[in-house]
PDB file of C-alpha atoms in Angstrom:
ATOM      1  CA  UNK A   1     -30.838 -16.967 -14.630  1.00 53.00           C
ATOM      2  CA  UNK A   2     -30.019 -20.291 -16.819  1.00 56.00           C
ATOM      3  CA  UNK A   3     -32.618 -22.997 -16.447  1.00 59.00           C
ATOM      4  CA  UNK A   4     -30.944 -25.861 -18.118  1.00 61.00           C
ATOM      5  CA  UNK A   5     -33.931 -28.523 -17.128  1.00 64.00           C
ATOM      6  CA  UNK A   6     -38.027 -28.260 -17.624  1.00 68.00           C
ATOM      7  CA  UNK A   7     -40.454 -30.193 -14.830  1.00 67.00           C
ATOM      8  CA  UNK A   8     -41.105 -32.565 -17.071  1.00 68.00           C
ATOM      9  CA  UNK A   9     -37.570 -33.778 -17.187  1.00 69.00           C
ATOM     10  CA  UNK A  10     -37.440 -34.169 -13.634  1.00 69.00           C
ATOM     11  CA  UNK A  11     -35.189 -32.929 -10.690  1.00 70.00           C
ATOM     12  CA  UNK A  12     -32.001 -32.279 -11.378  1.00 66.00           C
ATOM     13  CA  UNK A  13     -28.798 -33.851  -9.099  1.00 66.00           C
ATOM     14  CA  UNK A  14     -26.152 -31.620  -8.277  1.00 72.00           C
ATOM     15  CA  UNK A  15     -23.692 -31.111  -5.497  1.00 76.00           C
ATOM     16  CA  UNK A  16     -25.365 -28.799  -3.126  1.00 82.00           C
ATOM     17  CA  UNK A  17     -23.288 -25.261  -2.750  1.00 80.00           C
ATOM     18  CA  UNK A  18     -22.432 -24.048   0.962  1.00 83.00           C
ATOM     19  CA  UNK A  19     -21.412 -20.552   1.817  1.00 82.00           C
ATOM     20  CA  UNK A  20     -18.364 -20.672  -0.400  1.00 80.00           C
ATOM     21  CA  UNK A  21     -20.735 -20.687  -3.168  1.00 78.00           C
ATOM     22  CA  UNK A  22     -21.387 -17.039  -2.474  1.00 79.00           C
ATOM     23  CA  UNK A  23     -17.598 -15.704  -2.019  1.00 79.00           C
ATOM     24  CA  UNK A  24     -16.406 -13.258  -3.872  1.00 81.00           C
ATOM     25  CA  UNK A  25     -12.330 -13.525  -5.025  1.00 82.00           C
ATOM     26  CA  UNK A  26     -12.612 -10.167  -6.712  1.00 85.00           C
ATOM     27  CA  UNK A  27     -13.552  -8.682  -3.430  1.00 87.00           C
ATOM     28  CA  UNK A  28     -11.812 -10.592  -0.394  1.00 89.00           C
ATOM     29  CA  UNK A  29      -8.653  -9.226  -3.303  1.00 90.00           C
ATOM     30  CA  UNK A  30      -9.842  -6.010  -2.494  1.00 90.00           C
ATOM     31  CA  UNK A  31     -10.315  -5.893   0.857  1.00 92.00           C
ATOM     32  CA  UNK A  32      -7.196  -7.441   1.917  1.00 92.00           C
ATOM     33  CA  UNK A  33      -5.056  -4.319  -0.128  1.00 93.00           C
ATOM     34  CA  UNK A  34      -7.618  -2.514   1.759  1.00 93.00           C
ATOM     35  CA  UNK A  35      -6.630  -3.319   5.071  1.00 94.00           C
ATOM     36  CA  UNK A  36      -3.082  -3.259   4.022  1.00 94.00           C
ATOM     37  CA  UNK A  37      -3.454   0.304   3.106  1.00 93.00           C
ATOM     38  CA  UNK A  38      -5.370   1.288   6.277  1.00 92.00           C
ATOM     39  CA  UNK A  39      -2.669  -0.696   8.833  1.00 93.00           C
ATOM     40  CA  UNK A  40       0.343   1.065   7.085  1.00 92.00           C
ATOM     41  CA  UNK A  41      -1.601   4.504   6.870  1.00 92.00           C
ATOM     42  CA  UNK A  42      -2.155   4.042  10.954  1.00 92.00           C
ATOM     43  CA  UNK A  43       1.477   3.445  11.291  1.00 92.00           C
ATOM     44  CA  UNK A  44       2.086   6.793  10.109  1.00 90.00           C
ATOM     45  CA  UNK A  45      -0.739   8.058  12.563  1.00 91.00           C
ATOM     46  CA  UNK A  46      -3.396   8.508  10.075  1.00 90.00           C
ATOM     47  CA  UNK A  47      -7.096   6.762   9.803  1.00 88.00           C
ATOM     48  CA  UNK A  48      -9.332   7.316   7.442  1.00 85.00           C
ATOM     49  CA  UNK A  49     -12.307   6.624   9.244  1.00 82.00           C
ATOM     50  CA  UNK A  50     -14.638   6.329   5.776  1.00 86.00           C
ATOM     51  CA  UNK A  51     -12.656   4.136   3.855  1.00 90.00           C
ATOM     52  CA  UNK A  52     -14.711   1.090   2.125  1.00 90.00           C
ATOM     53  CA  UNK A  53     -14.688  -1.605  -0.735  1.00 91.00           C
ATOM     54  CA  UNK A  54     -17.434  -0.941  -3.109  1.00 90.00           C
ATOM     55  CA  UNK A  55     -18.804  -2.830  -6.217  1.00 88.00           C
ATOM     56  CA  UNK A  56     -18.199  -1.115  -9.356  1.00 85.00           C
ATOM     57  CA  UNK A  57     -21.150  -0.762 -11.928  1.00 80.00           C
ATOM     58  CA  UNK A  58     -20.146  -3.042 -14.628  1.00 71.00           C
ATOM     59  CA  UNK A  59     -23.097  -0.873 -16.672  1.00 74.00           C
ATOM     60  CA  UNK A  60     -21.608   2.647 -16.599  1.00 70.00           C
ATOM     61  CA  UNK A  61     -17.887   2.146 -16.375  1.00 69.00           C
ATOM     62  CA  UNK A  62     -15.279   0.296 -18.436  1.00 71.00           C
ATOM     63  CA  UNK A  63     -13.501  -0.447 -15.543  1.00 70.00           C
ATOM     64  CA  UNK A  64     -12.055  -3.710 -15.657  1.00 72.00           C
ATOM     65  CA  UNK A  65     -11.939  -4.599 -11.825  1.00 76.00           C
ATOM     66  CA  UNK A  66     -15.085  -5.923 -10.247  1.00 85.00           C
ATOM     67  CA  UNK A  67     -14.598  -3.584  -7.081  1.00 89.00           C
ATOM     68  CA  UNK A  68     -12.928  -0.283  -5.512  1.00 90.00           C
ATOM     69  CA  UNK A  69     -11.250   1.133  -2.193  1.00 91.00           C
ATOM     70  CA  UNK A  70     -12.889   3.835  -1.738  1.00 91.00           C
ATOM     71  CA  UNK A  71     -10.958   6.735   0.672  1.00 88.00           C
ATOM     72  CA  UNK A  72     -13.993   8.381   1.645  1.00 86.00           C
ATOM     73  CA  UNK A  73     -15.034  12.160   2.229  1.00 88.00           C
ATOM     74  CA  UNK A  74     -12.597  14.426   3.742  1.00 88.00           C
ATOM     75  CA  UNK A  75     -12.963  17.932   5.262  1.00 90.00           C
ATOM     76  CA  UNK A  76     -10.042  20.497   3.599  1.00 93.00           C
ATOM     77  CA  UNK A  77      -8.861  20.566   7.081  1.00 94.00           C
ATOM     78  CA  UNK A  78      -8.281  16.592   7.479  1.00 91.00           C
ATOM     79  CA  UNK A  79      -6.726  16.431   3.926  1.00 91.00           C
ATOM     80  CA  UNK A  80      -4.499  19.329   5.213  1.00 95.00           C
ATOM     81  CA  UNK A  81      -3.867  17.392   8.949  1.00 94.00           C
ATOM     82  CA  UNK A  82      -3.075  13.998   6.646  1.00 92.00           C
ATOM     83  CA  UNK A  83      -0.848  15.749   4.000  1.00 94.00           C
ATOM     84  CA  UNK A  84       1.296  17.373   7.060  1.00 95.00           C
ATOM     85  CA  UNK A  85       1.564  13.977   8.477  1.00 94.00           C
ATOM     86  CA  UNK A  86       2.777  12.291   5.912  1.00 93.00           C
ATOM     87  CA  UNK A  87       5.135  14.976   5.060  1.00 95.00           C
ATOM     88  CA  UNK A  88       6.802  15.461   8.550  1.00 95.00           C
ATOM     89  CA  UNK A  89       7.321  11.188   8.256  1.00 94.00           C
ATOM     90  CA  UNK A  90       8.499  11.652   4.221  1.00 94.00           C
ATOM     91  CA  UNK A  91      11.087  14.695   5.907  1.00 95.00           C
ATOM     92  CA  UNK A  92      12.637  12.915   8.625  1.00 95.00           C
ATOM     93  CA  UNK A  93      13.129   9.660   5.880  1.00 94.00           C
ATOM     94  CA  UNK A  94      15.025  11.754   3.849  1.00 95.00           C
ATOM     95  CA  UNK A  95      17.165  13.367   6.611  1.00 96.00           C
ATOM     96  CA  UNK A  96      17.459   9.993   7.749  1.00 95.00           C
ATOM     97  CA  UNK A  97      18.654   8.785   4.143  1.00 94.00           C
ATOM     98  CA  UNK A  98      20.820  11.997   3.873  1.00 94.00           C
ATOM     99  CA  UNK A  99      22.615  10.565   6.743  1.00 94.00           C
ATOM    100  CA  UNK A 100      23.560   7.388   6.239  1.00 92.00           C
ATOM    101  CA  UNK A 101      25.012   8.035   2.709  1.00 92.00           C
ATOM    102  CA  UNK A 102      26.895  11.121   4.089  1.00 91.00           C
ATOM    103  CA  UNK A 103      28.320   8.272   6.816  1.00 90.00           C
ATOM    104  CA  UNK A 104      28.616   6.092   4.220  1.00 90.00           C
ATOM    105  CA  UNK A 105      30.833   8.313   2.278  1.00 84.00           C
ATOM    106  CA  UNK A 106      34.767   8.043   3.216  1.00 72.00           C
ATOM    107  CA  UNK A 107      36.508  11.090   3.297  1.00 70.00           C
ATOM    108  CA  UNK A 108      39.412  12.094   1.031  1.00 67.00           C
ATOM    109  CA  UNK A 109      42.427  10.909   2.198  1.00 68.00           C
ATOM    110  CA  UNK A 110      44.979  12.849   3.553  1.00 70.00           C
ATOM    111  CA  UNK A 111      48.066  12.321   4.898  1.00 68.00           C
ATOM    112  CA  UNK A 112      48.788  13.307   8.413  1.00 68.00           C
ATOM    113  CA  UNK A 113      52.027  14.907   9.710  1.00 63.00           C
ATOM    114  CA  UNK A 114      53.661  12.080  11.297  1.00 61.00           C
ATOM    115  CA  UNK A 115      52.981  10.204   7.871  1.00 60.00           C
ATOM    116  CA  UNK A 116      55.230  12.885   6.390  1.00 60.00           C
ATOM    117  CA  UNK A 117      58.016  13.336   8.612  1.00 61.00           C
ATOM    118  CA  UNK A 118      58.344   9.661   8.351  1.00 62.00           C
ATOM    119  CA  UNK A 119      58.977   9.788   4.771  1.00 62.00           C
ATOM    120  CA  UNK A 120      61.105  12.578   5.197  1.00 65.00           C
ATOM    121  CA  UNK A 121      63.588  10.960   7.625  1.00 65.00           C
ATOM    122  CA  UNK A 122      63.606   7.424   4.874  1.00 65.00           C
ATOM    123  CA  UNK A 123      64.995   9.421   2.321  1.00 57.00           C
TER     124      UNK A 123
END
């Protein structure tokens, strides 16, 4: 707390403060990559149903940033159930990859037998 005037120099004028006065940048930060992370983790059918933004304690860590995402608790099973998820999506991406740059490949070239005779017959 800063007092920066006694009573006996009478009230201080300010600008009164409205809700704004009590937002938090650091956080709203937070919870936006927050939601980003739970929106593209649903679109690979997974929800982590304890994920939160918490305040970190500038007391007992170093940690620079004023908050955390915080994944939650997870049963070995639903780790398991997540990582097989994610897997079966980061599978298919690759087979998906491995085709388009085999299509994207042009085969050797080879000449054909009417390509040939055709030479054959000019000389």
């Amino acid at each position: 707390m800063h007092i920066h005037q006694t009573p006996q120099d009478g009230l201080v004028t300010n600008d009164e403060v409205g809700p704004s006065y009590f937002d938090d940048g650091d956080r709203e930060t937070t919870v936006r990559a927050a939601v980003r992370l739970v929106n593209a983790l649903r679109r690979f059918g997974i929800d982590i149903g304890g994920i939160g933004v918490s305040a970190v304690c500038d007391t007992c860590t170093p940690d620079r940033e004023a908050y955390k995402i915080e994944l939650g608790k997870l049963r070995t099973d639903q780790a398991d159930a997540m990582a097989a998820q994610l897997n079966a999506y980061a599978d298919e991406f690759q087979r998906m990859h491995d085709r388009k740059r085999a299509a994207s490949e042009k085969p050797p070239v080879t000449r054909n037998r009417a390509t040939k005779k055709r030479k054959r017959n000019r000389t």
